[in-house]
PDB file of C-alpha atoms in Angstrom:
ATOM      1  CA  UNK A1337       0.000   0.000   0.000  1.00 44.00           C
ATOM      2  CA  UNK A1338       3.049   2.566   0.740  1.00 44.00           C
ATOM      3  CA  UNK A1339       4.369   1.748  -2.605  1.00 46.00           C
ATOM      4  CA  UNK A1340       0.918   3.008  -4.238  1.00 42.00           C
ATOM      5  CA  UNK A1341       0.548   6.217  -1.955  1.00 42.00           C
ATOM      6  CA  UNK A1342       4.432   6.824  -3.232  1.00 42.00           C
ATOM      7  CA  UNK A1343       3.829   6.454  -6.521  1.00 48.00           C
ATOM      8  CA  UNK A1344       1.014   8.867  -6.278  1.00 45.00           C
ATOM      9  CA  UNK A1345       3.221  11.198  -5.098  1.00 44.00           C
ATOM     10  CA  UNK A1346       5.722  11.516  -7.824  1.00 43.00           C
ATOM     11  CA  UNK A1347       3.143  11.510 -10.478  1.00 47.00           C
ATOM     12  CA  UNK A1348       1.774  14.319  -8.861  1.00 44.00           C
ATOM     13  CA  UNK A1349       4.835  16.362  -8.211  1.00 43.00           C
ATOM     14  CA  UNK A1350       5.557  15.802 -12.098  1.00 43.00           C
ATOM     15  CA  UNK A1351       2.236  16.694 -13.076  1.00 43.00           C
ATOM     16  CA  UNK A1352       2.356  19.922 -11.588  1.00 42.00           C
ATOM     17  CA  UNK A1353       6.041  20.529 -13.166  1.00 47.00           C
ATOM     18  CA  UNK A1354       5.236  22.880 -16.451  1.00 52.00           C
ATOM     19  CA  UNK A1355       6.980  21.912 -19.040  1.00 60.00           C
ATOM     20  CA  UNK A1356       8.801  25.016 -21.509  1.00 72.00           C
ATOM     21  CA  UNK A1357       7.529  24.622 -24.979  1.00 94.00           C
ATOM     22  CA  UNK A1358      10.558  25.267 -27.202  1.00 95.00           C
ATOM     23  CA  UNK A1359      10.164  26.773 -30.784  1.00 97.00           C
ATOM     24  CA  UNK A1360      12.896  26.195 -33.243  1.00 97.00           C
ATOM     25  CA  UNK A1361      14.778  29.688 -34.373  1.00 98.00           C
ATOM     26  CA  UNK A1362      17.827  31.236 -36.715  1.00 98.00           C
ATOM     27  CA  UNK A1363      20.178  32.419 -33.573  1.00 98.00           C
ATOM     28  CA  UNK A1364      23.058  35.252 -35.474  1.00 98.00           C
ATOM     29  CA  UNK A1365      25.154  36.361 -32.681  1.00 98.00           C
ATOM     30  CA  UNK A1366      27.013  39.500 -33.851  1.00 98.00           C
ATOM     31  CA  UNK A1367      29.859  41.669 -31.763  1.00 98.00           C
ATOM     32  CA  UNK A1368      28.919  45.230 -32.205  1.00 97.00           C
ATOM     33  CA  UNK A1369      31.589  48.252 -31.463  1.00 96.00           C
ATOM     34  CA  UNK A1370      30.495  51.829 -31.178  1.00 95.00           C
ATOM     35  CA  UNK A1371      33.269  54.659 -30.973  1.00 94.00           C
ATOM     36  CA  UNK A1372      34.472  54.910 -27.393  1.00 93.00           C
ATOM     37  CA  UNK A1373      32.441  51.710 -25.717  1.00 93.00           C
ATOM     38  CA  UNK A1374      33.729  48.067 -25.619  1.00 95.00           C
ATOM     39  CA  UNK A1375      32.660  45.381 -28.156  1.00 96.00           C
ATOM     40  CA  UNK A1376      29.004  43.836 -27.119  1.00 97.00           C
ATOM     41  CA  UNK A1377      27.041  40.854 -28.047  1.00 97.00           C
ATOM     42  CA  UNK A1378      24.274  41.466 -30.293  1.00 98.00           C
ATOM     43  CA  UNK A1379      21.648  38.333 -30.257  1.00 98.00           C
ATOM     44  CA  UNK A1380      19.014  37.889 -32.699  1.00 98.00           C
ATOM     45  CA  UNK A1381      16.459  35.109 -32.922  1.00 98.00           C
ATOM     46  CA  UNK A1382      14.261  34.513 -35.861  1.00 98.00           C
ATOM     47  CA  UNK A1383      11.357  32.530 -35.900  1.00 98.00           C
ATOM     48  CA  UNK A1384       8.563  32.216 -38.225  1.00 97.00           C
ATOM     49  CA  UNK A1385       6.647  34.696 -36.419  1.00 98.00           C
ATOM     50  CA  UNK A1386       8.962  36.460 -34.169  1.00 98.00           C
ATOM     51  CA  UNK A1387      12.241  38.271 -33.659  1.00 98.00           C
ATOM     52  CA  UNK A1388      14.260  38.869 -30.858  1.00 98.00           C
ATOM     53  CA  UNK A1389      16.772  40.867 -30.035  1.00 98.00           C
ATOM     54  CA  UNK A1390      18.757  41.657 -27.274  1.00 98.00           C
ATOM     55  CA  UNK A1391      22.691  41.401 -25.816  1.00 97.00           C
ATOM     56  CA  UNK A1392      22.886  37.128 -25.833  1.00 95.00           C
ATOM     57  CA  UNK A1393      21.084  37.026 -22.292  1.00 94.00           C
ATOM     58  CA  UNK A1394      17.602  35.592 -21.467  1.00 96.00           C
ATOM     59  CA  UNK A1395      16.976  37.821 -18.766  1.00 95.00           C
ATOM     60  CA  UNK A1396      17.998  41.233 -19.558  1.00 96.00           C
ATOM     61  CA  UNK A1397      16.145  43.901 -21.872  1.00 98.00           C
ATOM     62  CA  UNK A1398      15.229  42.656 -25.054  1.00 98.00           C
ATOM     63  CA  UNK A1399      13.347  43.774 -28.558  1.00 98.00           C
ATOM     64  CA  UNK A1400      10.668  41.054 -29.811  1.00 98.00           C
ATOM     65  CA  UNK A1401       8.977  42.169 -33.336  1.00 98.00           C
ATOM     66  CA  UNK A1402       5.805  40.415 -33.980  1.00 98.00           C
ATOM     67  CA  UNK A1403       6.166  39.909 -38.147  1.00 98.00           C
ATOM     68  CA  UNK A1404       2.282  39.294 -38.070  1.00 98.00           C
ATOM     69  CA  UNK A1405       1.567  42.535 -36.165  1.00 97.00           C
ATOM     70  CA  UNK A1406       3.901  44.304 -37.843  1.00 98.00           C
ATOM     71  CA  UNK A1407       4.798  45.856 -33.931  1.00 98.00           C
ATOM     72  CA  UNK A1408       7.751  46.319 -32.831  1.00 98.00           C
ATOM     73  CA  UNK A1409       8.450  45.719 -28.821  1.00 98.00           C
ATOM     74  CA  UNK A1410      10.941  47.335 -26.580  1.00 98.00           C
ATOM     75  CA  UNK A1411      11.015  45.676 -23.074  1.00 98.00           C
ATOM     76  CA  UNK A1412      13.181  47.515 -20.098  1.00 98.00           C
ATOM     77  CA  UNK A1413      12.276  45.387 -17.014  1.00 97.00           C
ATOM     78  CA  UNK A1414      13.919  48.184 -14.434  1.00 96.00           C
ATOM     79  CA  UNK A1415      11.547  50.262 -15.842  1.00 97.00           C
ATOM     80  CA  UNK A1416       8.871  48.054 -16.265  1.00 97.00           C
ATOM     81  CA  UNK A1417       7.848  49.237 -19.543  1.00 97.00           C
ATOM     82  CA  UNK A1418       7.401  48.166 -22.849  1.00 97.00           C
ATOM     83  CA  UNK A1419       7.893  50.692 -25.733  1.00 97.00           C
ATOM     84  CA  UNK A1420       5.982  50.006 -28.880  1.00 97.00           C
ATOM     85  CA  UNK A1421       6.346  50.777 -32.713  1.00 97.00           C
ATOM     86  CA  UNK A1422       3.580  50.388 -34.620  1.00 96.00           C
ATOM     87  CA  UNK A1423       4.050  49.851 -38.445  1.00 96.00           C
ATOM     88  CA  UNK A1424       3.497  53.277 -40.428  1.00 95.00           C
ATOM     89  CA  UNK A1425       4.177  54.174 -44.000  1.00 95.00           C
ATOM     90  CA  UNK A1426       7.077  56.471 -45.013  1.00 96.00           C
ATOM     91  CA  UNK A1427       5.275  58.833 -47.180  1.00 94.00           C
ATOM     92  CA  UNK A1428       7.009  61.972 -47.000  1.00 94.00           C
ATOM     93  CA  UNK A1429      10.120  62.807 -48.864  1.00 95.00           C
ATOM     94  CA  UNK A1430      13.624  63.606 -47.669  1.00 95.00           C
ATOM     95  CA  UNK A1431      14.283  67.270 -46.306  1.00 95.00           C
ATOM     96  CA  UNK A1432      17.804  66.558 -47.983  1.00 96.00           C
ATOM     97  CA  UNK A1433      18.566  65.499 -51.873  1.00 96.00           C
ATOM     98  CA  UNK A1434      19.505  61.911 -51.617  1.00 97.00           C
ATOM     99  CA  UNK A1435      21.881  60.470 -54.619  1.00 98.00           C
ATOM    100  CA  UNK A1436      22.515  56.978 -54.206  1.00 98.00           C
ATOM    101  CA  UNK A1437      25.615  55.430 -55.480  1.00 98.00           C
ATOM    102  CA  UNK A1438      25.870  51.160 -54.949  1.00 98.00           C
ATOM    103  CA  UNK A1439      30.057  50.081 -55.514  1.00 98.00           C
ATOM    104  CA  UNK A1440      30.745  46.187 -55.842  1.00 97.00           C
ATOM    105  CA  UNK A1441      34.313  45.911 -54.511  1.00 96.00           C
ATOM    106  CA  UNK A1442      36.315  43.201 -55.691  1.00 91.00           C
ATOM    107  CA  UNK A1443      38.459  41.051 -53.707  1.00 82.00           C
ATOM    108  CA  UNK A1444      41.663  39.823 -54.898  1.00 80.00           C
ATOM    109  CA  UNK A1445      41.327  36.642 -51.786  1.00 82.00           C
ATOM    110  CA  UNK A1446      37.159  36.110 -51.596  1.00 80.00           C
ATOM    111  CA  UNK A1447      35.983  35.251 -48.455  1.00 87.00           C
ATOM    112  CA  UNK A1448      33.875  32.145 -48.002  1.00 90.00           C
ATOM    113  CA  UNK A1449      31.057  31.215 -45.498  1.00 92.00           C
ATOM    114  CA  UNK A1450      28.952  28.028 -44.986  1.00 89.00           C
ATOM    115  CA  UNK A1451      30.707  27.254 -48.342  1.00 89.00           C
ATOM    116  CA  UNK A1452      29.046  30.445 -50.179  1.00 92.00           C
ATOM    117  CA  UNK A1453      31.184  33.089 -51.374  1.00 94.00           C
ATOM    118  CA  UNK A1454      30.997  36.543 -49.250  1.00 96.00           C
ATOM    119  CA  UNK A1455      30.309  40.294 -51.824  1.00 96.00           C
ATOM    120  CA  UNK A1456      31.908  42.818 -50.720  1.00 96.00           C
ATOM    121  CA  UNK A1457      29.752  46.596 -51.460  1.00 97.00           C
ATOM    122  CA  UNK A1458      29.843  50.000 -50.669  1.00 98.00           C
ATOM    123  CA  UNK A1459      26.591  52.854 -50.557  1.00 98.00           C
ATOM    124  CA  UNK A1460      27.765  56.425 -51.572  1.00 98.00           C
ATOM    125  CA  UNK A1461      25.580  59.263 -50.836  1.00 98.00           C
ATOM    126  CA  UNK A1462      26.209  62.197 -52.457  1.00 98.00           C
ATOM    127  CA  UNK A1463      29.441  61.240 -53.385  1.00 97.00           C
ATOM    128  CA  UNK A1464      30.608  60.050 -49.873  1.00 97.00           C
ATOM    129  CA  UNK A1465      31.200  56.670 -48.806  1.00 98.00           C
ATOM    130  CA  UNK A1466      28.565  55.967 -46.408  1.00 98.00           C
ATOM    131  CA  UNK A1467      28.270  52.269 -45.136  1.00 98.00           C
ATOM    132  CA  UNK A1468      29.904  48.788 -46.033  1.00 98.00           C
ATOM    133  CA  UNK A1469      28.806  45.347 -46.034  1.00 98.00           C
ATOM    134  CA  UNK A1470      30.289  42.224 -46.628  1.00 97.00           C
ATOM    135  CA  UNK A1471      27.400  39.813 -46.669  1.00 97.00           C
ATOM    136  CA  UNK A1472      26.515  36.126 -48.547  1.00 97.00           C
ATOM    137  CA  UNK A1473      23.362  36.320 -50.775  1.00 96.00           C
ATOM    138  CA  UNK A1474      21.079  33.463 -50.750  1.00 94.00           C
ATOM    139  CA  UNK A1475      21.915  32.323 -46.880  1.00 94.00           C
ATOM    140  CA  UNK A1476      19.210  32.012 -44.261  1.00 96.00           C
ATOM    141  CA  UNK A1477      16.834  33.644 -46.316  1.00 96.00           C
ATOM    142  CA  UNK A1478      13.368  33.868 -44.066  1.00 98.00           C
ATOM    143  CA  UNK A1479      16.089  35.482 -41.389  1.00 98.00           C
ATOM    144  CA  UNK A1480      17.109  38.095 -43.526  1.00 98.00           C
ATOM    145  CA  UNK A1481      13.868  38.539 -44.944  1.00 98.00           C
ATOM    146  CA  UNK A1482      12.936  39.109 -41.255  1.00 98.00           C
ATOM    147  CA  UNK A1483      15.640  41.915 -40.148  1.00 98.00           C
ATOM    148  CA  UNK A1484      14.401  43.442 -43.613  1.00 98.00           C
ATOM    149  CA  UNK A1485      10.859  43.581 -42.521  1.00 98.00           C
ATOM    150  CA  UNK A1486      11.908  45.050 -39.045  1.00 98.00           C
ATOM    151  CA  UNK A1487      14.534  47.513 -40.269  1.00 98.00           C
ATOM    152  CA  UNK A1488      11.063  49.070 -42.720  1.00 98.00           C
ATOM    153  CA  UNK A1489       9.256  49.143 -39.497  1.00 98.00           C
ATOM    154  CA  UNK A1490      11.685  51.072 -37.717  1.00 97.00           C
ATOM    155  CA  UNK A1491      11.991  53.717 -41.004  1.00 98.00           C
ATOM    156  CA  UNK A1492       8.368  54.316 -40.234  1.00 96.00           C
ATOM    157  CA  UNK A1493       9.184  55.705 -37.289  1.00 96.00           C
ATOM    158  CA  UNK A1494      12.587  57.538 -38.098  1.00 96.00           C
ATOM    159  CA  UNK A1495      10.216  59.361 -40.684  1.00 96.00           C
ATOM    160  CA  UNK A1496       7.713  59.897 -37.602  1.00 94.00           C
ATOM    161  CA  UNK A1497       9.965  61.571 -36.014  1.00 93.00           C
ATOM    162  CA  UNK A1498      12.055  64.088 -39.022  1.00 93.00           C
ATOM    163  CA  UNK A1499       9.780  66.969 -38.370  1.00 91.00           C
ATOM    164  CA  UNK A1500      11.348  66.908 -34.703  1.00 90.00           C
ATOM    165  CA  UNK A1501      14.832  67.119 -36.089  1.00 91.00           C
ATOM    166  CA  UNK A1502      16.542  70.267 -36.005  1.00 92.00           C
ATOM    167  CA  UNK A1503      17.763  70.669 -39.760  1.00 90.00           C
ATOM    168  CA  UNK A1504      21.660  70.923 -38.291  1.00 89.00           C
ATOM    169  CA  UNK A1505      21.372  67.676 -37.443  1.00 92.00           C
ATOM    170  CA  UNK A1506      20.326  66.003 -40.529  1.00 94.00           C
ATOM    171  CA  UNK A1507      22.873  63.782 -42.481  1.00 97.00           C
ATOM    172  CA  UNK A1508      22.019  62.121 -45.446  1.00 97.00           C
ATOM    173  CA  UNK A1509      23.826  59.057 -44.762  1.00 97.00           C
ATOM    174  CA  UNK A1510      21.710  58.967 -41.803  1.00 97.00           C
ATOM    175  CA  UNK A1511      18.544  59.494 -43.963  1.00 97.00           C
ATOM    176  CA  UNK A1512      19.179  57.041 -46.722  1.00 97.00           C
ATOM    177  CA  UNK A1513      19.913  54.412 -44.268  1.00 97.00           C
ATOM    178  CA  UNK A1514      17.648  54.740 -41.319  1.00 97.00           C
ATOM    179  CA  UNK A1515      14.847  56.235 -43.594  1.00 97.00           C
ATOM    180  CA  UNK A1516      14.429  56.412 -46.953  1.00 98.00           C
ATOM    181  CA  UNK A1517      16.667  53.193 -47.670  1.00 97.00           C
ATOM    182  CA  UNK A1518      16.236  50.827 -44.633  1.00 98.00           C
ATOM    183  CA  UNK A1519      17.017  47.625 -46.742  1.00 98.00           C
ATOM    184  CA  UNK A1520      19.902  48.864 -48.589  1.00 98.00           C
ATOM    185  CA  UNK A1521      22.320  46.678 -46.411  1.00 97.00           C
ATOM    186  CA  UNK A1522      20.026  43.227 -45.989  1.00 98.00           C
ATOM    187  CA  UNK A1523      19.067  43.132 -49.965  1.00 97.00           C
ATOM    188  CA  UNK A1524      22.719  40.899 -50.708  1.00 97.00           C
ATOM    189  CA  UNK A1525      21.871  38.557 -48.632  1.00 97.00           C
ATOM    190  CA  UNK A1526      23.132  37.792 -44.692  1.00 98.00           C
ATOM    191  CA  UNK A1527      25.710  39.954 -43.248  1.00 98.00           C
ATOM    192  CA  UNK A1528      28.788  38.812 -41.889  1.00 97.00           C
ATOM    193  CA  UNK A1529      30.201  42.108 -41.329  1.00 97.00           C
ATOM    194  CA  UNK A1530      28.895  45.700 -41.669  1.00 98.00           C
ATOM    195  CA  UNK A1531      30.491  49.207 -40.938  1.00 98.00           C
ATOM    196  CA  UNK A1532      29.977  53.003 -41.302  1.00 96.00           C
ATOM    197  CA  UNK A1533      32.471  55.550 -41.769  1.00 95.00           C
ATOM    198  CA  UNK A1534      31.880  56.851 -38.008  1.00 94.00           C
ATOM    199  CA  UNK A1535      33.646  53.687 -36.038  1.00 95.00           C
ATOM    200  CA  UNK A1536      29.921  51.731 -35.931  1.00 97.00           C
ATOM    201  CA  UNK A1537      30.649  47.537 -36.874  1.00 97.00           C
ATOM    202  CA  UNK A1538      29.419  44.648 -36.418  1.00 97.00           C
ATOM    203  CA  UNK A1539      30.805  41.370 -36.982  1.00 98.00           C
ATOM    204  CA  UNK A1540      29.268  37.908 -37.620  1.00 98.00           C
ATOM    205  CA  UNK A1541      30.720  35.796 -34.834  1.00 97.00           C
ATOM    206  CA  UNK A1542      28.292  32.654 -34.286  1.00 97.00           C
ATOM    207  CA  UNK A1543      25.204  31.593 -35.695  1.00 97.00           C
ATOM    208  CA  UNK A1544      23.128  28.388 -35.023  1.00 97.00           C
ATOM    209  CA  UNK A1545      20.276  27.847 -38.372  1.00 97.00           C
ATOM    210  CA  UNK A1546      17.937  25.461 -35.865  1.00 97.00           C
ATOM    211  CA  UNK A1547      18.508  26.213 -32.395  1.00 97.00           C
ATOM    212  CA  UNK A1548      15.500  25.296 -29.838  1.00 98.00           C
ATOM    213  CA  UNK A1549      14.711  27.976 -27.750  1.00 97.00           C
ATOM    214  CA  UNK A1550      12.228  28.459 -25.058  1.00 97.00           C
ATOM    215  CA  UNK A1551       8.859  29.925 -26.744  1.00 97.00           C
ATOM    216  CA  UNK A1552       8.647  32.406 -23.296  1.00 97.00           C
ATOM    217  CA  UNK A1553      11.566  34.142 -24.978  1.00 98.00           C
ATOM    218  CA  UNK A1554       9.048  36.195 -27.530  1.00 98.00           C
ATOM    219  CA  UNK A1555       6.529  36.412 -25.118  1.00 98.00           C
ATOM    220  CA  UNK A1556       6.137  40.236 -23.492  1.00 98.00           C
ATOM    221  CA  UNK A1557       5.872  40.599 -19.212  1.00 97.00           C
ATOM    222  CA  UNK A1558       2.486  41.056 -17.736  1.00 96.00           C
ATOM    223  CA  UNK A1559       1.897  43.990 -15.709  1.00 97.00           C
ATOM    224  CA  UNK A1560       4.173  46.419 -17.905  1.00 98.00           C
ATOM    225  CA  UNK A1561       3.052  49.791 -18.695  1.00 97.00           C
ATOM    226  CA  UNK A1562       2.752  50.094 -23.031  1.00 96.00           C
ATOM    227  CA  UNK A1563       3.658  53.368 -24.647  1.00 96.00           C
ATOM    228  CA  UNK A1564       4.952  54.602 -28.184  1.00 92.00           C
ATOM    229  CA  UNK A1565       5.375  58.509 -29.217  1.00 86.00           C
ATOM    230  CA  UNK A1566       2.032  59.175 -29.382  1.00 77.00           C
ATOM    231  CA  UNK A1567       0.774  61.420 -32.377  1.00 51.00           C
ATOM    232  CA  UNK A1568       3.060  64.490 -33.210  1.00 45.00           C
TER     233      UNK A1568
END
């Protein structure tokens, strides 16, 4: 009789134990270097439906975009808040001329990743080198596809906020890439490296095309207070 009433026991200590539901994802883990702070991990996750980023930890602050939405998610738990960015057309045009200039730089020694060979290109504006990417077209497509959708989200926004800018501090590197051409640095394919001409970079360091992760991971806290930037 013990032996039954023990039994019982376990089965209902492990019936009570919830189990994480794990989703599989794209995991890119970049290094990313701004002028005058230390390198940093850069995490993203891709899912069918989500994206996550964040700095490679499952607790700290973290971005999830919802690709179905179309929203955009900024979580700071000190804070407890959760900033939001709604999709919204860019519609107006840019204060500054824009002239767009694409440069596919040869390399004498091409470099080579997951056995596909790496492109090398440059964006001018105006006649000034703006941004580099070395990236390998036709590699983890529904990821980059993904970081595509989110960077157009983002240039909703950017263009939300221009009538807040003071003109002196309008660039047109800035514009083209934030605004009017969010994509231009996703459209050959998945960066393994990408750098401006201000000491910005980022670096490819580890990636992972089927890693299970735990499905709480894209999920926002309860109890947060939502805002965005309201109307202008």
């Amino acid at each position: 009789m013990r032996s039954v009433f023990v039994s019982a026991a376990i089965a209902a200590v492990f019936s009570s134990v919830t189990v994480a539901a794990e989703v599989e994802s794209v995991m890119l883990m970049y290094q990313a270097q701004e002028p005058g702070v230390s390198p940093y991990a850069s995490r993203i996750l891709v899912t069918e439906r989500y994206v996550r980023m964040d700095d490679g930890v499952d607790d700290g602050d973290y971005l999830v975009f919802d690709r179905k939405q179309r929203l955009i998610s900024s979580v700071t738990h000190e804070e407890q808040t959760v900033f939001e960015i709604p999709a919204r057309e860019v519609t107006q045009e840019s204060p500054l001329a824009l002239e767009l200039h694409t440069e596919h730089v040869q390399n004498d020694e091409p470099q080579t990743f997951a056995g596909k060979e790496a492109e090398y290109r440059q964006l001018f504006v105006n006649g000034e080198l703006c941004y580099s990417v070395v990236a390998v077209p036709g590699l983890m497509g529904d990821a980059v596809r993904a970081m595509r959708e989110f960077r157009v989200i983002l240039a909703g926004e950017h263009a939300k906020m221009l009538p807040r800018l003071p003109a002196d501090m309008q660039e047109a590197c800035d514009l083209a890439l934030n605004t009017f051409e969010p994509e231009w640095q996703l459209q050959f394919g998945l960066p393994l490296q990408e750098w401006d001409e201000k000491g910005n970079q980022q670096v490819l360091v580890n990636y992972d095309e089927a890693l299970l992760v735990d499905e709480a991971l894209f999920a926002l806290p309860q109890g947060y207070k939502h805002y965005d930037t309201g109307a202008i």
